[in-house]
PDB file of C-alpha atoms in Angstrom:
ATOM      1  CA  MET A 602      18.216  30.543 165.841  1.00  0.00           C
ATOM      2  CA  GLU A 603      18.894  30.695 169.571  1.00  0.00           C
ATOM      3  CA  ALA A 604      16.318  31.468 172.249  1.00  0.00           C
ATOM      4  CA  PHE A 605      16.244  33.259 175.578  1.00  0.00           C
ATOM      5  CA  VAL A 606      16.223  31.054 178.676  1.00  0.00           C
ATOM      6  CA  GLY A 607      13.742  32.629 181.078  1.00  0.00           C
ATOM      7  CA  CYS A 608      13.591  36.277 182.051  1.00  0.00           C
ATOM      8  CA  GLY A 609      17.039  36.038 183.569  1.00  0.00           C
ATOM      9  CA  GLY A 610      18.300  35.126 180.134  1.00  0.00           C
ATOM     10  CA  VAL A 611      16.605  38.180 178.645  1.00  0.00           C
ATOM     11  CA  VAL A 612      18.205  40.477 181.226  1.00  0.00           C
ATOM     12  CA  LYS A 613      21.662  39.136 180.407  1.00  0.00           C
ATOM     13  CA  ALA A 614      21.267  38.819 176.633  1.00  0.00           C
ATOM     14  CA  LEU A 615      19.925  42.353 176.222  1.00  0.00           C
ATOM     15  CA  ASN A 616      22.835  43.824 178.209  1.00  0.00           C
ATOM     16  CA  THR A 617      20.697  45.273 180.981  1.00  0.00           C
ATOM     17  CA  HIS A 618      22.500  47.711 183.280  1.00  0.00           C
ATOM     18  CA  THR A 619      21.425  49.884 186.182  1.00  0.00           C
ATOM     19  CA  TYR A 620      23.046  53.068 187.454  1.00  0.00           C
ATOM     20  CA  GLY A 621      22.386  55.063 190.599  1.00  0.00           C
ATOM     21  CA  ASN A 622      20.688  54.119 193.843  1.00  0.00           C
ATOM     22  CA  GLY A 623      17.459  56.092 193.827  1.00  0.00           C
ATOM     23  CA  SER A 624      14.248  54.670 195.220  1.00  0.00           C
ATOM     24  CA  GLU A 625      12.456  55.150 191.891  1.00  0.00           C
ATOM     25  CA  THR A 626      13.464  53.633 188.566  1.00  0.00           C
ATOM     26  CA  ILE A 627      13.610  55.380 185.211  1.00  0.00           C
ATOM     27  CA  VAL A 628      13.885  53.085 182.194  1.00  0.00           C
ATOM     28  CA  LEU A 629      15.584  54.332 179.017  1.00  0.00           C
ATOM     29  CA  SER A 630      14.766  52.349 175.881  1.00  0.00           C
ATOM     30  CA  HIS A 631      16.471  53.183 172.581  1.00  0.00           C
ATOM     31  CA  GLY A 632      15.047  53.011 169.071  1.00  0.00           C
ATOM     32  CA  TYR A 633      15.829  51.496 165.702  1.00  0.00           C
ATOM     33  CA  GLY A 634      19.459  51.652 164.629  1.00  0.00           C
ATOM     34  CA  SER A 635      20.897  52.708 167.966  1.00  0.00           C
ATOM     35  CA  THR A 636      21.938  51.110 171.257  1.00  0.00           C
ATOM     36  CA  GLN A 637      21.688  51.965 174.937  1.00  0.00           C
ATOM     37  CA  ASP A 638      24.744  54.177 174.384  1.00  0.00           C
ATOM     38  CA  VAL A 639      22.440  56.755 172.816  1.00  0.00           C
ATOM     39  CA  TRP A 640      21.553  57.798 176.398  1.00  0.00           C
ATOM     40  CA  HIS A 641      25.134  58.386 177.547  1.00  0.00           C
ATOM     41  CA  TYR A 642      24.673  62.136 178.044  1.00  0.00           C
ATOM     42  CA  LEU A 643      21.583  61.698 180.221  1.00  0.00           C
ATOM     43  CA  ILE A 644      22.506  58.722 182.386  1.00  0.00           C
ATOM     44  CA  PRO A 645      24.916  60.491 184.803  1.00  0.00           C
ATOM     45  CA  ALA A 646      22.500  63.356 185.470  1.00  0.00           C
ATOM     46  CA  LEU A 647      19.473  61.097 185.942  1.00  0.00           C
ATOM     47  CA  ALA A 648      21.400  58.595 188.076  1.00  0.00           C
ATOM     48  CA  TYR A 649      21.916  61.341 190.662  1.00  0.00           C
ATOM     49  CA  TYR A 650      18.187  61.176 191.434  1.00  0.00           C
ATOM     50  CA  PHE A 651      16.979  57.788 190.192  1.00  0.00           C
ATOM     51  CA  LYS A 652      17.971  54.236 189.585  1.00  0.00           C
ATOM     52  CA  VAL A 653      18.482  54.307 185.807  1.00  0.00           C
ATOM     53  CA  LEU A 654      17.856  51.106 183.874  1.00  0.00           C
ATOM     54  CA  VAL A 655      19.072  50.722 180.297  1.00  0.00           C
ATOM     55  CA  TYR A 656      19.041  47.755 177.952  1.00  0.00           C
ATOM     56  CA  ASP A 657      19.423  46.943 174.262  1.00  0.00           C
ATOM     57  CA  LEU A 658      16.612  45.949 171.954  1.00  0.00           C
ATOM     58  CA  VAL A 659      17.182  42.552 170.374  1.00  0.00           C
ATOM     59  CA  ILE A 660      17.962  44.246 167.021  1.00  0.00           C
ATOM     60  CA  SER A 661      20.829  46.206 168.574  1.00  0.00           C
ATOM     61  CA  PRO A 662      24.247  45.405 167.087  1.00  0.00           C
ATOM     62  CA  ASN A 663      25.406  44.856 170.681  1.00  0.00           C
ATOM     63  CA  VAL A 664      23.142  41.783 171.003  1.00  0.00           C
ATOM     64  CA  ASN A 665      23.883  38.278 169.727  1.00  0.00           C
ATOM     65  CA  PRO A 666      22.311  38.352 166.233  1.00  0.00           C
ATOM     66  CA  LYS A 667      21.213  34.728 166.594  1.00  0.00           C
ATOM     67  CA  LEU A 668      18.605  35.871 169.132  1.00  0.00           C
ATOM     68  CA  TYR A 669      16.744  37.936 166.544  1.00  0.00           C
ATOM     69  CA  ASP A 670      13.827  35.990 165.073  1.00  0.00           C
ATOM     70  CA  PRO A 671      12.289  38.057 162.234  1.00  0.00           C
ATOM     71  CA  LEU A 672       8.942  36.288 162.559  1.00  0.00           C
ATOM     72  CA  ARG A 673       8.683  36.698 166.338  1.00  0.00           C
ATOM     73  CA  TYR A 674       9.715  40.348 166.119  1.00  0.00           C
ATOM     74  CA  SER A 675       7.592  41.156 163.072  1.00  0.00           C
ATOM     75  CA  ASN A 676       5.518  43.428 165.311  1.00  0.00           C
ATOM     76  CA  PHE A 677       6.216  45.233 168.584  1.00  0.00           C
ATOM     77  CA  SER A 678       4.527  42.742 170.923  1.00  0.00           C
ATOM     78  CA  ALA A 679       7.631  40.588 171.340  1.00  0.00           C
ATOM     79  CA  TYR A 680       9.738  43.668 172.101  1.00  0.00           C
ATOM     80  CA  ALA A 681       7.174  44.629 174.752  1.00  0.00           C
ATOM     81  CA  GLN A 682       7.380  41.143 176.256  1.00  0.00           C
ATOM     82  CA  ASP A 683      11.162  41.502 176.521  1.00  0.00           C
ATOM     83  CA  LEU A 684      10.683  44.778 178.397  1.00  0.00           C
ATOM     84  CA  ILE A 685       8.094  43.267 180.743  1.00  0.00           C
ATOM     85  CA  CYS A 686      10.404  40.312 181.347  1.00  0.00           C
ATOM     86  CA  ILE A 687      13.289  42.590 182.331  1.00  0.00           C
ATOM     87  CA  LEU A 688      11.166  44.640 184.728  1.00  0.00           C
ATOM     88  CA  ASP A 689       9.671  41.535 186.339  1.00  0.00           C
ATOM     89  CA  GLU A 690      13.049  39.845 186.726  1.00  0.00           C
ATOM     90  CA  LEU A 691      14.517  42.948 188.387  1.00  0.00           C
ATOM     91  CA  ASN A 692      11.379  43.520 190.475  1.00  0.00           C
ATOM     92  CA  VAL A 693      10.780  46.973 189.005  1.00  0.00           C
ATOM     93  CA  ARG A 694       7.342  48.490 189.529  1.00  0.00           C
ATOM     94  CA  ASN A 695       5.844  51.943 189.028  1.00  0.00           C
ATOM     95  CA  SER A 696       8.709  53.075 186.805  1.00  0.00           C
ATOM     96  CA  VAL A 697       9.107  56.088 184.559  1.00  0.00           C
ATOM     97  CA  PHE A 698       9.641  54.815 181.031  1.00  0.00           C
ATOM     98  CA  VAL A 699      11.398  56.867 178.355  1.00  0.00           C
ATOM     99  CA  GLY A 700      11.016  55.284 174.928  1.00  0.00           C
ATOM    100  CA  HIS A 701      12.637  56.691 171.790  1.00  0.00           C
ATOM    101  CA  PHE A 702      11.415  56.048 168.229  1.00  0.00           C
ATOM    102  CA  MET A 703       9.994  52.486 168.071  1.00  0.00           C
ATOM    103  CA  SER A 704      10.394  52.116 171.848  1.00  0.00           C
ATOM    104  CA  ALA A 705       7.677  54.710 172.396  1.00  0.00           C
ATOM    105  CA  MET A 706       5.100  52.224 171.129  1.00  0.00           C
ATOM    106  CA  ILE A 707       6.886  49.305 172.773  1.00  0.00           C
ATOM    107  CA  GLY A 708       6.324  51.114 176.065  1.00  0.00           C
ATOM    108  CA  CYS A 709       2.668  51.756 175.224  1.00  0.00           C
ATOM    109  CA  ILE A 710       2.064  48.078 174.471  1.00  0.00           C
ATOM    110  CA  ALA A 711       3.806  47.017 177.686  1.00  0.00           C
ATOM    111  CA  ALA A 712       1.858  49.602 179.706  1.00  0.00           C
ATOM    112  CA  LYS A 713      -1.419  48.402 178.220  1.00  0.00           C
ATOM    113  CA  GLN A 714      -0.631  44.840 179.287  1.00  0.00           C
ATOM    114  CA  ARG A 715       1.011  45.646 182.633  1.00  0.00           C
ATOM    115  CA  PRO A 716       0.094  49.115 183.913  1.00  0.00           C
ATOM    116  CA  ASP A 717       1.515  48.199 187.336  1.00  0.00           C
ATOM    117  CA  LEU A 718       5.012  48.450 185.888  1.00  0.00           C
ATOM    118  CA  PHE A 719       4.711  52.115 184.936  1.00  0.00           C
ATOM    119  CA  GLN A 720       3.736  55.404 186.543  1.00  0.00           C
ATOM    120  CA  HIS A 721       4.552  57.623 183.555  1.00  0.00           C
ATOM    121  CA  LEU A 722       5.466  57.186 179.897  1.00  0.00           C
ATOM    122  CA  VAL A 723       7.762  59.625 178.115  1.00  0.00           C
ATOM    123  CA  LEU A 724       7.269  59.047 174.393  1.00  0.00           C
ATOM    124  CA  LEU A 725      10.189  60.595 172.537  1.00  0.00           C
ATOM    125  CA  ALA A 726       9.962  60.983 168.750  1.00  0.00           C
ATOM    126  CA  GLY A 727       7.568  58.059 168.558  1.00  0.00           C
ATOM    127  CA  SER A 728       4.700  57.234 166.247  1.00  0.00           C
ATOM    128  CA  PRO A 729       1.934  54.630 166.088  1.00  0.00           C
ATOM    129  CA  ARG A 730       2.023  54.620 162.265  1.00  0.00           C
ATOM    130  CA  TYR A 731       4.612  55.987 159.837  1.00  0.00           C
ATOM    131  CA  LEU A 732       2.639  55.337 156.653  1.00  0.00           C
ATOM    132  CA  ASN A 733       0.232  57.975 155.367  1.00  0.00           C
ATOM    133  CA  GLU A 734      -3.431  57.004 155.083  1.00  0.00           C
ATOM    134  CA  ASP A 735      -5.249  58.788 152.290  1.00  0.00           C
ATOM    135  CA  GLU A 736      -8.726  57.656 153.342  1.00  0.00           C
ATOM    136  CA  THR A 737      -8.552  59.377 156.742  1.00  0.00           C
ATOM    137  CA  GLY A 738      -5.981  62.056 155.957  1.00  0.00           C
ATOM    138  CA  TYR A 739      -3.606  60.641 158.571  1.00  0.00           C
ATOM    139  CA  ASP A 740      -0.100  62.026 158.037  1.00  0.00           C
ATOM    140  CA  GLY A 741       2.445  59.463 159.153  1.00  0.00           C
ATOM    141  CA  GLY A 742       5.300  61.113 157.313  1.00  0.00           C
ATOM    142  CA  PHE A 743       5.807  58.628 154.472  1.00  0.00           C
ATOM    143  CA  SER A 744       3.990  57.455 151.364  1.00  0.00           C
ATOM    144  CA  ARG A 745       4.220  53.789 150.382  1.00  0.00           C
ATOM    145  CA  VAL A 746       6.344  54.771 147.396  1.00  0.00           C
ATOM    146  CA  GLU A 747       8.809  56.554 149.694  1.00  0.00           C
ATOM    147  CA  LEU A 748       9.020  53.568 152.035  1.00  0.00           C
ATOM    148  CA  ASP A 749       9.517  51.102 149.192  1.00  0.00           C
ATOM    149  CA  SER A 750      12.350  53.297 147.914  1.00  0.00           C
ATOM    150  CA  LEU A 751      13.899  53.315 151.391  1.00  0.00           C
ATOM    151  CA  PHE A 752      13.656  49.517 151.626  1.00  0.00           C
ATOM    152  CA  ASP A 753      15.197  49.130 148.171  1.00  0.00           C
ATOM    153  CA  SER A 754      18.104  51.380 149.150  1.00  0.00           C
ATOM    154  CA  ILE A 755      18.837  49.287 152.237  1.00  0.00           C
ATOM    155  CA  LYS A 756      18.673  46.086 150.207  1.00  0.00           C
ATOM    156  CA  SER A 757      20.851  47.272 147.336  1.00  0.00           C
ATOM    157  CA  ASP A 758      23.470  49.343 149.178  1.00  0.00           C
ATOM    158  CA  PHE A 759      23.193  49.231 152.949  1.00  0.00           C
ATOM    159  CA  SER A 760      26.373  51.177 153.730  1.00  0.00           C
ATOM    160  CA  GLY A 761      25.449  53.837 151.176  1.00  0.00           C
ATOM    161  CA  TRP A 762      21.977  54.139 152.676  1.00  0.00           C
ATOM    162  CA  VAL A 763      23.445  54.546 156.175  1.00  0.00           C
ATOM    163  CA  LYS A 764      25.706  57.378 154.976  1.00  0.00           C
ATOM    164  CA  SER A 765      22.734  59.118 153.350  1.00  0.00           C
ATOM    165  CA  PHE A 766      20.071  58.497 155.998  1.00  0.00           C
ATOM    166  CA  VAL A 767      21.981  59.298 159.184  1.00  0.00           C
ATOM    167  CA  PRO A 768      22.596  63.052 158.620  1.00  0.00           C
ATOM    168  CA  LYS A 769      18.954  63.500 157.605  1.00  0.00           C
ATOM    169  CA  ALA A 770      17.763  61.740 160.743  1.00  0.00           C
ATOM    170  CA  ILE A 771      20.092  63.742 163.006  1.00  0.00           C
ATOM    171  CA  GLY A 772      18.732  66.874 161.348  1.00  0.00           C
ATOM    172  CA  VAL A 773      21.439  69.300 162.467  1.00  0.00           C
ATOM    173  CA  ASN A 774      25.143  69.702 161.734  1.00  0.00           C
ATOM    174  CA  ASP A 775      26.382  67.776 164.766  1.00  0.00           C
ATOM    175  CA  THR A 776      29.365  65.634 163.821  1.00  0.00           C
ATOM    176  CA  ALA A 777      29.438  63.748 167.136  1.00  0.00           C
ATOM    177  CA  ALA A 778      25.759  62.816 166.896  1.00  0.00           C
ATOM    178  CA  ILE A 779      26.130  61.800 163.258  1.00  0.00           C
ATOM    179  CA  ALA A 780      29.142  59.640 164.093  1.00  0.00           C
ATOM    180  CA  ALA A 781      27.319  58.006 167.019  1.00  0.00           C
ATOM    181  CA  PHE A 782      24.220  57.056 165.046  1.00  0.00           C
ATOM    182  CA  GLU A 783      26.196  56.046 161.978  1.00  0.00           C
ATOM    183  CA  GLY A 784      28.395  53.860 164.154  1.00  0.00           C
ATOM    184  CA  SER A 785      25.486  51.918 165.642  1.00  0.00           C
ATOM    185  CA  LEU A 786      23.244  51.756 162.568  1.00  0.00           C
ATOM    186  CA  GLY A 787      26.170  50.732 160.384  1.00  0.00           C
ATOM    187  CA  ARG A 788      26.994  47.818 162.698  1.00  0.00           C
ATOM    188  CA  MET A 789      23.593  46.204 162.191  1.00  0.00           C
ATOM    189  CA  LYS A 790      23.498  43.163 159.944  1.00  0.00           C
ATOM    190  CA  PRO A 791      21.960  44.401 156.670  1.00  0.00           C
ATOM    191  CA  GLU A 792      19.309  41.674 156.668  1.00  0.00           C
ATOM    192  CA  THR A 793      18.336  42.537 160.253  1.00  0.00           C
ATOM    193  CA  ALA A 794      18.283  46.234 159.429  1.00  0.00           C
ATOM    194  CA  LEU A 795      15.918  45.604 156.519  1.00  0.00           C
ATOM    195  CA  THR A 796      13.467  43.258 158.228  1.00  0.00           C
ATOM    196  CA  ALA A 797      13.393  45.413 161.361  1.00  0.00           C
ATOM    197  CA  VAL A 798      12.869  48.689 159.517  1.00  0.00           C
ATOM    198  CA  ARG A 799      10.032  47.132 157.519  1.00  0.00           C
ATOM    199  CA  SER A 800       8.285  46.120 160.735  1.00  0.00           C
ATOM    200  CA  VAL A 801       8.814  49.601 162.185  1.00  0.00           C
ATOM    201  CA  PHE A 802       7.556  51.579 159.218  1.00  0.00           C
ATOM    202  CA  LEU A 803       4.752  49.263 158.076  1.00  0.00           C
ATOM    203  CA  THR A 804       3.209  48.343 161.432  1.00  0.00           C
ATOM    204  CA  ASP A 805       0.019  50.149 162.443  1.00  0.00           C
ATOM    205  CA  ASN A 806      -0.170  50.492 166.239  1.00  0.00           C
ATOM    206  CA  ARG A 807      -2.889  53.134 166.398  1.00  0.00           C
ATOM    207  CA  ASP A 808      -5.358  50.726 167.984  1.00  0.00           C
ATOM    208  CA  ILE A 809      -2.994  50.338 170.961  1.00  0.00           C
ATOM    209  CA  LEU A 810      -3.378  53.951 172.096  1.00  0.00           C
ATOM    210  CA  PRO A 811      -6.955  53.851 173.473  1.00  0.00           C
ATOM    211  CA  GLY A 812      -5.913  51.090 175.871  1.00  0.00           C
ATOM    212  CA  VAL A 813      -3.051  53.065 177.409  1.00  0.00           C
ATOM    213  CA  HIS A 814      -4.162  54.159 180.877  1.00  0.00           C
ATOM    214  CA  VAL A 815      -0.767  55.355 182.137  1.00  0.00           C
ATOM    215  CA  PRO A 816      -0.187  59.150 182.011  1.00  0.00           C
ATOM    216  CA  SER A 817       2.256  60.245 179.341  1.00  0.00           C
ATOM    217  CA  THR A 818       4.336  63.099 178.006  1.00  0.00           C
ATOM    218  CA  ILE A 819       4.866  63.126 174.255  1.00  0.00           C
ATOM    219  CA  ILE A 820       8.059  64.890 173.175  1.00  0.00           C
ATOM    220  CA  GLN A 821       8.781  65.863 169.599  1.00  0.00           C
ATOM    221  CA  SER A 822      11.220  68.139 167.779  1.00  0.00           C
ATOM    222  CA  GLU A 823       9.922  71.055 165.729  1.00  0.00           C
ATOM    223  CA  LYS A 824      11.179  69.360 162.582  1.00  0.00           C
ATOM    224  CA  ASP A 825      11.836  65.643 162.259  1.00  0.00           C
ATOM    225  CA  ILE A 826      12.033  63.889 158.886  1.00  0.00           C
ATOM    226  CA  ILE A 827      10.826  60.641 160.467  1.00  0.00           C
ATOM    227  CA  VAL A 828       7.883  61.839 162.571  1.00  0.00           C
ATOM    228  CA  PRO A 829       5.717  64.868 161.694  1.00  0.00           C
ATOM    229  CA  GLU A 830       4.860  67.193 164.571  1.00  0.00           C
ATOM    230  CA  SER A 831       1.166  66.449 164.023  1.00  0.00           C
ATOM    231  CA  VAL A 832       1.672  62.841 165.143  1.00  0.00           C
ATOM    232  CA  ALA A 833       2.384  63.976 168.708  1.00  0.00           C
ATOM    233  CA  PHE A 834      -0.982  65.704 168.923  1.00  0.00           C
ATOM    234  CA  TYR A 835      -2.702  62.737 167.279  1.00  0.00           C
ATOM    235  CA  MET A 836      -1.309  60.457 169.992  1.00  0.00           C
ATOM    236  CA  LYS A 837      -2.420  62.859 172.713  1.00  0.00           C
ATOM    237  CA  THR A 838      -6.024  62.659 171.528  1.00  0.00           C
ATOM    238  CA  ARG A 839      -6.033  58.860 171.356  1.00  0.00           C
ATOM    239  CA  VAL A 840      -4.593  57.701 174.684  1.00  0.00           C
ATOM    240  CA  ASP A 841      -6.973  57.034 177.576  1.00  0.00           C
ATOM    241  CA  ALA A 842      -4.936  58.840 180.231  1.00  0.00           C
ATOM    242  CA  PRO A 843      -3.754  62.407 180.791  1.00  0.00           C
ATOM    243  CA  ALA A 844      -1.171  63.312 178.149  1.00  0.00           C
ATOM    244  CA  LYS A 845       0.886  66.400 177.444  1.00  0.00           C
ATOM    245  CA  VAL A 846       2.732  67.351 174.269  1.00  0.00           C
ATOM    246  CA  ILE A 847       6.071  69.167 174.437  1.00  0.00           C
ATOM    247  CA  ILE A 848       7.634  70.441 171.220  1.00  0.00           C
ATOM    248  CA  LEU A 849      11.370  70.971 171.578  1.00  0.00           C
ATOM    249  CA  LYS A 850      12.841  74.012 169.856  1.00  0.00           C
ATOM    250  CA  THR A 851      15.257  71.950 167.818  1.00  0.00           C
ATOM    251  CA  GLN A 852      15.408  69.816 164.710  1.00  0.00           C
ATOM    252  CA  GLY A 853      16.089  66.147 164.208  1.00  0.00           C
ATOM    253  CA  HIS A 854      15.093  62.739 165.493  1.00  0.00           C
ATOM    254  CA  PHE A 855      17.744  62.407 168.229  1.00  0.00           C
ATOM    255  CA  PRO A 856      17.459  65.218 170.794  1.00  0.00           C
ATOM    256  CA  GLN A 857      19.174  62.981 173.364  1.00  0.00           C
ATOM    257  CA  LEU A 858      22.307  63.322 171.212  1.00  0.00           C
ATOM    258  CA  THR A 859      21.981  66.826 169.765  1.00  0.00           C
ATOM    259  CA  VAL A 860      20.380  68.809 172.615  1.00  0.00           C
ATOM    260  CA  PRO A 861      20.728  66.601 175.710  1.00  0.00           C
ATOM    261  CA  TYR A 862      20.706  69.635 178.016  1.00  0.00           C
ATOM    262  CA  LEU A 863      17.323  70.700 176.617  1.00  0.00           C
ATOM    263  CA  LEU A 864      15.868  67.208 176.873  1.00  0.00           C
ATOM    264  CA  LEU A 865      17.236  66.845 180.411  1.00  0.00           C
ATOM    265  CA  ARG A 866      15.560  70.110 181.414  1.00  0.00           C
ATOM    266  CA  VAL A 867      12.236  68.804 180.108  1.00  0.00           C
ATOM    267  CA  LEU A 868      12.692  65.446 181.829  1.00  0.00           C
ATOM    268  CA  LYS A 869      13.435  67.197 185.122  1.00  0.00           C
ATOM    269  CA  GLN A 870      10.196  69.141 184.778  1.00  0.00           C
ATOM    270  CA  ILE A 871       8.271  65.943 184.100  1.00  0.00           C
ATOM    271  CA  LEU A 872       9.904  64.164 187.030  1.00  0.00           C
ATOM    272  CA  GLY A 873       9.544  67.068 189.438  1.00  0.00           C
ATOM    273  CA  ILE A 874      13.275  67.616 189.884  1.00  0.00           C
ATOM    274  CA  LYS A 875      14.403  71.104 190.815  1.00  0.00           C
ATOM    275  CA  GLY A 876      17.680  72.578 189.677  1.00  0.00           C
TER     276      GLY A 876
END
């Protein structure tokens, strides 16, 4: 197992790149199974107005797999520390953070610890808990039986699971989006894919939300097999700062791939960009 050497090492190891020369920084953080390439439609448009910062999570297939420590990254705190490290090393403050899937909660944890780094959080298809809770009626989208079946599928036939899961996650008949997600998810080491997905789907981050004092916009598709629409409104009621929910008129977990023009329009509204 290798280790990062200082925040400069994190910046390099996680393939951090910046585009554009704007005075304000927008950070794009991908989710499970993808890489920073998932933002390729949005980067050119956003870089016209902002400095755009992208990086890879340590579980990305683009990152040296020896840097992934399953114990250290068994919850989202270590991912949040990586994000904080990158922003500190690059002297980024008061940024707009766009976090997809697991990165939505990574951003919330980082913002709770270091609110000076963020002016606004855009939480895209994120959730604080994916497991249903019968006692409270919380609908996370999955029963424990369903998650155990998912884990078993990854363990027994990873490539077969990828082929089956990807089209369901994309949610629409978009061959380019399916190919993009399948290409990144399929390049993960199966053991990393399994340990990481267990931490994503079994971690309960609901107690993080009341400590988030940075304003946020929560964006969700009308139909997403991974995150129920109700989760967006649950998050809105739990954060301690102004929050707005926007439901995109589309299906699937990856609007940045399937309807980038629609997501860009929403982001421009959030960021106060005309045109």
